[in-house]
Coordinates of C-alpha atoms and ligand atoms in Angstrom, one line a residue:
A1 CA 34.5 29.3 143.3
I2 CA 30.8 28.8 143.6
G3 CA 30.7 30.9 146.8
G4 CA 32.7 33.7 145.1
F5 CA 30.4 33.6 142.1
A6 CA 27.3 33.8 144.3
W7 CA 28.8 36.6 146.3
M8 CA 29.6 38.5 143.1
C9 CA 26.0 38.1 141.9
Y10 CA 24.7 39.3 145.3
G11 CA 27.0 42.3 145.0
I12 CA 25.7 43.2 141.5
Y13 CA 22.1 42.6 142.6
Q14 CA 22.5 44.7 145.7
N15 CA 24.3 47.4 143.8
R16 CA 24.1 50.0 146.6
T17 CA 24.8 53.6 145.7
P18 CA 25.8 56.5 148.0
A19 CA 22.2 57.8 147.6
D20 CA 20.9 54.8 149.6
Q21 CA 23.2 55.5 152.5
E22 CA 22.4 57.3 155.8
D23 CA 23.7 60.9 155.8
P24 CA 26.5 61.9 158.2
D25 CA 25.2 63.1 161.6
P26 CA 27.0 66.1 163.0
R27 CA 26.0 65.1 166.6
K28 CA 28.1 61.9 166.3
K29 CA 31.9 61.9 167.0
T30 CA 34.2 62.3 164.0
L31 CA 36.4 59.4 163.3
V32 CA 39.2 60.2 160.8
V33 CA 41.0 57.4 159.2
L34 CA 44.3 58.2 157.4
G35 CA 45.4 55.9 154.6
T36 CA 43.8 53.4 152.3
G37 CA 46.3 50.5 152.7
W38 CA 46.0 47.2 154.4
G39 CA 45.3 48.4 158.0
S40 CA 42.9 51.3 157.2
V41 CA 40.9 49.3 154.6
S42 CA 40.5 46.3 156.8
L43 CA 39.2 48.6 159.5
L44 CA 36.8 50.3 157.2
K45 CA 35.6 46.9 155.9
K46 CA 34.4 45.8 159.3
L47 CA 33.4 49.2 160.9
D48 CA 29.8 50.0 161.6
T49 CA 29.9 53.4 160.0
E50 CA 26.5 54.5 161.4
N51 CA 28.1 55.0 164.9
Y52 CA 30.5 57.8 163.8
N53 CA 31.0 60.5 161.2
V54 CA 33.7 58.6 159.3
V55 CA 36.2 60.6 157.2
V56 CA 38.9 58.9 155.1
I57 CA 41.9 60.8 153.9
S58 CA 44.5 59.3 151.6
P59 CA 46.4 60.5 148.5
R60 CA 45.5 57.1 146.9
N61 CA 41.8 56.6 146.1
Y62 CA 42.2 52.9 145.8
F63 CA 43.4 49.9 147.8
L64 CA 46.4 48.1 146.3
F65 CA 46.9 44.4 146.7
T66 CA 50.7 44.7 147.3
P67 CA 51.6 41.0 147.4
L68 CA 51.1 40.8 143.6
L69 CA 52.9 44.1 142.8
P70 CA 56.2 42.4 141.7
S71 CA 54.1 40.6 139.0
C72 CA 53.1 44.0 137.6
T73 CA 56.7 45.0 136.9
T74 CA 56.9 42.5 134.1
G75 CA 53.3 42.6 132.9
T76 CA 52.4 39.1 134.3
I77 CA 49.5 41.0 136.0
E78 CA 48.1 44.3 134.9
H79 CA 48.1 46.9 137.7
R80 CA 44.3 47.6 137.5
S81 CA 43.7 44.0 138.3
I82 CA 45.0 44.5 141.8
M83 CA 43.5 47.9 142.5
E84 CA 40.1 48.4 144.1
P85 CA 38.6 51.9 144.1
I86 CA 38.0 53.1 147.6
R87 CA 34.6 54.6 146.7
N88 CA 33.5 51.2 145.2
F89 CA 33.6 49.6 148.6
L90 CA 32.6 52.6 150.7
R91 CA 29.3 52.8 148.9
H92 CA 28.4 49.4 150.5
K93 CA 28.6 50.8 154.0
K94 CA 25.3 51.5 155.8
A95 CA 26.1 55.2 156.6
A96 CA 28.0 57.5 154.2
V97 CA 31.7 57.9 154.6
R98 CA 33.5 61.0 153.4
Y99 CA 36.6 60.5 151.4
Y100 CA 39.2 63.3 150.6
E101 CA 42.0 62.5 148.1
A102 CA 44.8 64.4 149.9
E103 CA 48.0 63.9 151.8
A104 CA 48.0 64.5 155.6
T105 CA 50.9 66.8 156.0
K106 CA 50.6 67.4 159.8
I107 CA 48.6 66.0 162.7
D108 CA 48.2 68.6 165.5
Y109 CA 47.5 66.5 168.5
E110 CA 46.7 69.4 170.9
K111 CA 44.3 71.1 168.5
R112 CA 42.9 67.8 167.3
V113 CA 43.2 68.9 163.7
I114 CA 44.8 67.3 160.6
Y115 CA 46.3 69.5 157.9
V116 CA 45.8 68.1 154.5
N117 CA 47.1 68.9 151.0
D118 CA 45.7 68.0 147.7
E119 CA 48.8 66.8 145.8
S120 CA 47.0 65.9 142.6
E121 CA 47.9 67.7 139.3
V122 CA 44.4 69.3 138.9
K123 CA 43.9 71.9 141.7
G124 CA 40.7 73.5 142.8
S125 CA 40.7 76.9 144.5
T126 CA 41.2 75.1 147.8
S127 CA 44.1 72.6 147.8
A128 CA 45.2 72.8 151.4
T129 CA 42.8 72.8 154.4
E130 CA 42.3 71.2 157.9
V131 CA 40.1 68.5 159.1
P132 CA 39.1 68.3 162.8
F133 CA 38.9 64.9 164.6
D134 CA 37.5 63.4 167.8
L135 CA 39.0 60.0 167.2
L136 CA 41.9 59.3 164.8
V137 CA 43.4 56.2 163.2
V138 CA 46.8 56.6 161.6
G139 CA 47.3 54.0 158.9
V140 CA 49.7 55.9 156.6
G141 CA 52.2 53.1 156.2
A142 CA 55.9 53.8 155.7
E143 CA 58.2 55.1 153.0
N144 CA 61.2 53.5 151.3
A145 CA 64.3 53.2 153.4
T146 CA 67.4 54.6 151.7
F147 CA 69.6 55.0 154.9
G148 CA 70.8 58.3 153.5
I149 CA 72.8 56.5 150.8
P150 CA 73.6 59.1 148.1
G151 CA 72.0 58.6 144.7
V152 CA 69.3 56.1 145.6
R153 CA 66.4 58.4 145.2
E154 CA 67.7 59.9 142.0
H155 CA 68.7 56.7 140.2
G156 CA 67.0 53.7 141.8
C157 CA 63.4 52.4 141.4
F158 CA 61.4 51.5 144.5
L159 CA 58.7 48.9 144.5
K160 CA 55.8 50.1 146.7
E161 CA 53.2 51.8 144.5
V162 CA 51.6 51.2 141.1
F163 CA 53.7 54.0 139.6
D164 CA 56.9 52.3 140.8
A165 CA 55.9 49.1 139.0
Q166 CA 55.1 51.0 135.9
K167 CA 58.4 52.8 136.0
I168 CA 60.3 49.5 136.4
R169 CA 58.4 48.0 133.5
K170 CA 59.2 50.9 131.3
R171 CA 62.8 50.9 132.4
I172 CA 63.4 47.2 131.7
M173 CA 62.2 47.7 128.1
D174 CA 64.2 50.9 127.7
C175 CA 67.4 49.1 128.7
V176 CA 66.6 46.2 126.4
E177 CA 65.8 48.4 123.4
T178 CA 68.8 50.7 124.0
A179 CA 71.1 47.7 124.3
T180 CA 70.1 46.5 120.9
F181 CA 70.6 50.0 119.3
K182 CA 73.0 50.0 116.3
D183 CA 76.7 50.0 117.1
Q184 CA 76.3 49.9 120.9
P185 CA 79.7 48.9 122.4
L186 CA 79.7 45.5 124.1
E187 CA 80.6 46.9 127.5
E188 CA 77.6 49.3 127.4
V189 CA 75.3 46.4 126.2
R190 CA 76.4 44.4 129.3
R191 CA 75.8 47.4 131.6
L192 CA 72.4 48.1 130.2
L193 CA 71.3 44.5 130.5
H194 CA 72.6 44.2 134.1
M195 CA 69.5 44.3 136.3
V196 CA 70.5 44.9 139.9
V197 CA 68.2 44.4 142.9
V198 CA 69.3 45.7 146.3
G199 CA 67.8 44.0 149.3
G200 CA 67.3 40.3 149.8
G201 CA 64.0 40.5 151.7
P202 CA 60.8 39.1 150.1
T203 CA 60.3 42.2 147.9
G204 CA 63.8 41.9 146.3
V205 CA 63.6 38.1 146.0
E206 CA 60.1 38.1 144.4
F207 CA 61.0 40.8 142.0
A208 CA 64.3 39.1 140.9
G209 CA 62.3 35.8 140.3
E210 CA 59.6 37.6 138.2
L211 CA 62.3 39.4 136.2
Q212 CA 64.2 36.3 135.4
D213 CA 60.9 34.6 134.3
F214 CA 60.2 37.5 132.0
F215 CA 63.6 37.0 130.4
E216 CA 63.4 33.2 130.1
N217 CA 59.8 33.1 128.9
D218 CA 59.5 36.2 126.7
L219 CA 62.5 38.5 126.2
R220 CA 64.9 35.8 125.2
K221 CA 62.4 34.5 122.6
W222 CA 61.4 37.8 121.0
I223 CA 64.8 39.6 121.3
P224 CA 67.4 36.8 121.0
E225 CA 70.3 39.2 120.6
I226 CA 70.2 40.1 124.3
A227 CA 70.3 36.4 125.4
N228 CA 74.0 36.2 126.2
N229 CA 74.2 39.5 128.2
F230 CA 70.9 39.8 130.2
H231 CA 71.7 39.2 133.8
V232 CA 70.0 39.6 137.2
T233 CA 72.0 40.2 140.4
L234 CA 70.5 40.3 143.9
V235 CA 72.7 42.3 146.4
E236 CA 72.2 41.7 150.2
A237 CA 74.1 43.1 153.1
L238 CA 73.5 40.1 155.4
P239 CA 75.0 36.6 155.0
S240 CA 71.8 35.2 153.5
V241 CA 68.5 36.3 151.8
L242 CA 65.0 36.0 153.2
P243 CA 66.0 36.2 156.9
M244 CA 62.4 35.6 158.1
F245 CA 62.3 32.1 156.5
S246 CA 63.8 28.9 157.8
K247 CA 67.3 27.8 156.9
Q248 CA 66.0 25.0 154.7
L249 CA 63.9 27.4 152.6
V250 CA 66.7 29.9 152.4
D251 CA 69.0 27.1 151.0
Y252 CA 66.2 26.1 148.6
T253 CA 65.8 29.7 147.4
E254 CA 69.5 30.1 146.9
Q255 CA 69.7 26.8 145.0
T256 CA 66.8 27.8 142.8
F257 CA 68.3 31.2 142.0
K258 CA 71.5 29.4 141.0
E259 CA 69.6 27.2 138.6
E260 CA 67.8 30.3 137.3
T261 CA 71.2 31.9 136.9
I262 CA 70.4 34.8 139.2
D263 CA 73.5 35.9 140.9
I264 CA 73.2 36.4 144.7
R265 CA 75.8 38.7 146.3
T266 CA 75.5 38.3 150.0
K267 CA 77.6 40.2 152.6
T268 CA 77.6 43.1 150.2
M269 CA 76.5 46.5 151.4
V270 CA 75.7 49.2 148.9
K271 CA 77.3 52.5 149.9
N272 CA 76.8 54.8 146.9
V273 CA 74.7 55.0 143.8
T274 CA 75.6 56.8 140.6
E275 CA 73.7 56.9 137.3
T276 CA 75.5 54.0 135.8
Y277 CA 77.0 51.9 138.7
I278 CA 76.7 51.2 142.4
E279 CA 79.6 51.1 144.8
A280 CA 79.3 48.2 147.2
E281 CA 81.5 46.9 150.1
H282 CA 81.9 43.2 150.1
T283 CA 83.2 41.2 153.0
D284 CA 85.3 38.3 151.7
P285 CA 85.7 34.9 153.4
S286 CA 88.8 36.0 155.4
G287 CA 86.8 39.0 156.7
N288 CA 88.5 41.7 154.5
K289 CA 86.3 44.5 153.1
V290 CA 86.6 45.1 149.4
L291 CA 85.0 48.0 147.6
E292 CA 83.7 47.3 144.1
R293 CA 81.9 49.0 141.3
I294 CA 78.9 47.2 139.8
P295 CA 77.6 48.7 136.6
Y296 CA 73.8 48.5 136.0
G297 CA 71.0 49.4 133.6
L298 CA 68.1 48.9 136.0
L299 CA 68.5 49.4 139.8
V300 CA 65.6 48.3 142.0
W301 CA 66.0 49.3 145.7
A302 CA 64.1 47.1 148.1
T303 CA 65.7 47.6 151.5
G304 CA 62.6 47.9 153.7
N305 CA 60.7 50.7 155.4
A306 CA 61.4 54.1 157.0
V307 CA 59.2 56.4 159.0
R308 CA 57.1 59.0 157.1
P309 CA 57.6 62.7 158.0
V310 CA 54.0 63.1 159.1
V311 CA 54.4 60.2 161.6
K312 CA 57.8 61.5 162.8
D313 CA 56.3 64.9 163.4
L314 CA 53.5 63.4 165.5
M315 CA 56.0 61.4 167.5
D316 CA 58.0 64.6 168.2
Q317 CA 54.8 66.2 169.7
L318 CA 54.4 63.3 172.2
P319 CA 57.0 62.9 175.0
A320 CA 55.8 59.2 175.5
Q321 CA 57.2 58.5 172.0
K322 CA 60.7 59.8 172.6
D323 CA 62.3 56.3 172.7
S324 CA 60.5 55.0 169.7
R325 CA 62.6 54.9 166.4
R326 CA 60.7 52.8 163.9
G327 CA 57.2 54.3 164.2
L328 CA 54.4 55.2 166.6
A329 CA 54.7 53.1 169.7
V330 CA 51.2 51.7 170.6
N331 CA 49.8 49.8 173.6
E332 CA 48.1 46.4 173.4
Y333 CA 44.9 48.1 172.2
L334 CA 46.8 49.9 169.5
V335 CA 46.4 53.3 171.2
V336 CA 49.3 55.5 170.4
K337 CA 51.3 55.9 173.6
G338 CA 50.9 59.4 175.1
T339 CA 47.3 59.9 173.6
D340 CA 43.8 58.7 174.4
N341 CA 42.1 59.2 171.1
V342 CA 44.7 58.2 168.5
W343 CA 45.3 54.7 167.3
A344 CA 47.9 53.4 164.8
V345 CA 47.8 50.4 162.5
G346 CA 50.1 48.8 159.9
D347 CA 53.7 49.8 159.0
C348 CA 53.5 53.1 160.8
A349 CA 52.8 51.4 164.2
V350 CA 55.3 49.6 166.3
A351 CA 53.7 46.7 168.1
N352 CA 56.5 44.1 168.2
Y353 CA 55.5 42.5 164.9
A354 CA 57.1 42.6 161.4
P355 CA 55.7 45.2 159.2
T356 CA 53.6 42.9 157.0
A357 CA 50.2 43.1 155.2
Q358 CA 49.0 40.2 157.4
V359 CA 49.7 42.1 160.7
A360 CA 48.2 45.4 159.3
S361 CA 45.0 43.7 158.2
Q362 CA 44.5 41.9 161.6
E363 CA 45.2 45.2 163.4
G364 CA 42.6 47.0 161.3
A365 CA 40.0 44.3 161.9
F366 CA 40.7 44.4 165.6
L367 CA 40.2 48.2 165.7
A368 CA 36.9 47.9 163.8
R369 CA 35.6 45.4 166.5
L370 CA 36.9 47.8 169.2
F371 CA 35.1 50.8 167.8
N372 CA 31.9 48.8 167.2
Q373 CA 32.0 47.6 170.8
V374 CA 32.6 51.0 172.3
A375 CA 29.7 52.4 170.3
K376 CA 27.5 49.5 171.5
T377 CA 28.7 50.1 175.1
E378 CA 27.8 53.8 175.0
Q379 CA 24.4 52.9 173.6
I380 CA 23.7 50.4 176.4
E381 CA 24.9 52.9 179.0
Q382 CA 22.4 55.5 177.7
E383 CA 19.6 53.0 177.7
L384 CA 20.5 52.1 181.3
A385 CA 20.5 55.7 182.5
V386 CA 17.0 56.2 181.0
L387 CA 15.6 53.0 182.5
S388 CA 17.1 53.7 186.0
E389 CA 15.4 57.1 186.0
E390 CA 12.1 55.6 184.9
Q391 CA 12.3 52.8 187.5
G392 CA 12.6 55.3 190.3
T393 CA 9.2 56.9 189.6
A394 CA 7.3 53.8 188.2
Q395 CA 4.6 51.6 189.8
K396 CA 5.6 48.3 191.3
D397 CA 4.9 46.1 188.2
A398 CA 6.6 48.5 185.8
R399 CA 9.4 48.8 188.3
D400 CA 10.0 45.0 188.3
E401 CA 10.0 44.9 184.6
A402 CA 12.5 47.8 184.4
L403 CA 14.7 46.1 187.0
S404 CA 14.9 42.9 184.9
K405 CA 15.7 44.9 181.8
I406 CA 18.4 46.8 183.7
K407 CA 19.9 43.4 184.8
D408 CA 19.9 42.2 181.2
L409 CA 21.5 45.4 180.0
Q410 CA 24.2 45.2 182.7
K411 CA 25.0 41.7 181.6
R412 CA 25.3 42.9 178.0
L413 CA 27.4 45.8 179.1
R414 CA 29.9 43.5 180.9
R415 CA 30.1 41.3 177.8
T416 CA 30.8 44.2 175.4
K417 CA 33.3 45.8 177.8
A418 CA 35.3 42.6 178.1
M419 CA 37.2 42.9 174.9
G420 CA 40.7 41.5 175.2
P421 CA 43.8 43.2 173.8
F422 CA 45.1 42.7 170.2
E423 CA 46.8 39.4 169.6
Y424 CA 48.4 38.6 166.2
S425 CA 47.8 35.2 164.8
H426 CA 50.6 34.4 162.3
Q427 CA 49.2 32.4 159.3
G428 CA 52.6 31.9 157.7
S429 CA 54.9 33.5 155.1
L430 CA 54.9 32.9 151.4
A431 CA 57.2 34.1 148.6
Y432 CA 57.4 33.5 144.9
I433 CA 61.0 32.7 143.8
G434 CA 60.6 32.4 140.0
S435 CA 60.4 29.5 137.5
E436 CA 57.0 28.5 138.9
K437 CA 58.4 27.8 142.4
A438 CA 57.5 29.4 145.8
V439 CA 58.5 29.0 149.4
A440 CA 56.1 28.7 152.3
D441 CA 56.6 28.8 156.1
I442 CA 53.2 27.8 157.4
S443 CA 52.3 27.2 161.0
W444 CA 48.6 26.4 160.9
L445 CA 48.8 23.2 158.8
T446 CA 50.5 20.5 160.9
G447 CA 52.8 22.2 163.4
N448 CA 55.3 24.0 161.2
V449 CA 55.5 23.1 157.5
A450 CA 58.3 24.5 155.5
S451 CA 57.9 23.8 151.8
G452 CA 59.2 24.9 148.5
G453 CA 58.6 23.9 144.9
Q454 CA 55.9 23.7 142.3
L455 CA 53.2 22.4 144.6
T456 CA 53.9 25.3 146.9
Y457 CA 53.6 27.6 143.8
F458 CA 50.0 26.4 143.2
F459 CA 49.4 27.0 146.9
W460 CA 50.9 30.5 146.7
R461 CA 48.7 31.2 143.7
S462 CA 45.5 30.0 145.4
A463 CA 46.4 31.7 148.7
Y464 CA 47.0 35.1 147.0
L465 CA 43.9 34.7 144.9
S466 CA 41.8 34.1 148.0
M467 CA 43.3 37.1 149.7
C468 CA 42.5 39.5 146.8
F469 CA 40.2 42.3 147.8
S470 CA 37.2 41.5 145.7
T471 CA 35.7 38.9 143.4
R472 CA 36.3 41.4 140.5
N473 CA 40.0 41.5 141.4
R474 CA 40.1 37.7 141.6
I475 CA 38.6 37.3 138.1
L476 CA 41.0 39.9 136.6
V477 CA 44.0 38.3 138.2
C478 CA 43.0 34.8 136.9
M479 CA 42.5 36.3 133.4
D480 CA 45.9 37.9 133.5
W481 CA 47.6 34.6 134.5
L482 CA 45.7 32.8 131.7
K483 CA 46.6 35.6 129.2
T484 CA 50.3 35.3 130.1
Q485 CA 50.2 31.5 129.8
V486 CA 48.6 31.6 126.4
F487 CA 50.1 34.7 124.7
G488 CA 53.2 35.5 126.8
R489 CA 54.0 38.9 128.3
D490 CA 53.7 42.1 126.5
V491 CA 57.2 43.4 125.6
S492 CA 56.1 47.0 124.6
R493 CA 57.4 49.9 126.7
Ligands
NAD1 P1 63.1 43.8 154.3 O1 63.3 44.7 155.4 O2 62.5 42.5 154.6 O3 64.6 43.4 153.6 C1 65.5 44.4 153.2 C2 66.9 43.8 153.1 O4 67.7 44.8 152.6 C3 67.5 43.4 154.4 O5 67.7 42.0 154.4 C4 68.7 44.2 154.6 O6 69.8 43.5 155.1 C5 69.0 44.6 153.1 N1 69.7 45.9 153.0 C6 69.5 47.0 153.7 N2 70.4 48.0 153.3 C7 71.2 47.4 152.4 C8 72.3 47.9 151.6 N3 72.7 49.2 151.7 N4 72.9 47.1 150.7 C9 72.5 45.8 150.6 N5 71.4 45.3 151.3 C10 70.8 46.1 152.2 O7 62.4 44.6 153.1 P2 61.2 44.2 152.2 O8 61.5 42.9 151.4 O9 60.8 45.4 151.4 O10 60.0 43.8 153.1 C11 59.5 44.8 154.0 C12 58.5 44.1 155.0 O11 57.4 43.6 154.2 C13 59.1 42.9 155.7 O12 58.5 42.9 157.0 C14 58.6 41.7 154.9 O13 58.5 40.6 155.6 C15 57.2 42.2 154.3 N6 57.0 41.6 153.0 C16 56.5 40.3 153.0 C17 56.3 39.7 151.8 C18 55.9 38.2 151.8 O14 55.6 37.7 152.8 N7 55.8 37.6 150.6 C19 56.5 40.4 150.6 C20 57.0 41.7 150.6 C21 57.2 42.3 151.9

């Protein structure tokens, strides 16, 4: 805490503005970074921007701390507490970085150009243009998977962006208020108060836990007439939830959900979604498939990731990508296969790791080191060329001095060129499961520790707090937690 406070004071004292930064230099190579998520931001954080003309393109002019997004759906945390404006941290870089708020609609690999579109509501006279690149980092993430199931996009809510969390928060209160409307038939009340979550991965589990907390701690108290009918159901196609956690933690989660009265429907695959019910195929213990209709008021769809169209289009341009299905296949240095100047990080890259924030952030940091090293190597090589030329024409003493400098530079060059490939170091998995309990699979403590419960919940809180982007975010999140503890959550729409 003291370190964080000192760091914040230093940041405020330093208070660098874009006017203090070096201007972009057109003689340098242009490095374009697509996206402002975990991968791209972790790259930008560590990149020496004075070595390149850095251009960032993303439709989102902020970084979002996604692990706490489920807490925003119930107002435990306010969304601005987990957002960090991209310009806020770019102004601390030594050389200026250009930022364009736009969506990359196409990457033309042959022409080395990116087509971008300003998707915002306010349009200038230019809203579509192109940006050339010498080097490109694709960190655009993934979109929500629907597997082509009809009705999901129209009627379900996703949980990826701030506006998704806001939509869910509004929808919960809409369902509650409509259920208490005068003369509402009981069957309709039950439907409206049935909150269905599809997908038993960490996103679905954390959201279900947060929602049940909201009901137990706040809604039940302030709107007692909904108490008997409010119900959360988690639907999962596989035989158990949280497949990436150990069996012991899966059992612990399922037991905790039972106590919290969250219904878990495993081996149940959703096939169709309408405005008022989902159709799901359930496999019963004797292996028979039964189709059932489940009415709902709120439907949250959390079934993982799918490839974005701009990434799919780039894959179609590169024959080396023809066997890749889940995203851009990359080599051990994160270079997109079939290219020599394009890298990919995070959920849009396929590098044999799960698509998590942890992986993306380590990939981004690795690329920053790589780019810094390459720039350093080029600098040394230039110095060497100059010295070698001078040494040829110099007097003996000067020649000896130049020779020793050359040897020194050659040693440095070998060192900078010796960067190993990307290796992911797994720090563990954490998930909040409601009623102030969390599960953790952690490998770095003593071998492999799997723990669940209240102590793990405090660990979950401190781990997430330490992972927040800035001290400002940390303070805001702490204040939100305190506010929720003292005053409860806000039940307005
Ligand atoms: P996921 O891919 O982990 O889980 C989606 C689940 O939905 C799967 O278990 C799948 O069987 C199920 N499913 C798919 N289609 C279905 C259908 N039609 N009907 C019923 N169930 C269906 O998705 P996620 O939770 O969004 O996570 C995405 C990635 O992000 C994962 O790699 C995850 O590990 C990571 N993540 C991690 C954390 C954490 O560590 N706390 C939090 C969020 C996300």
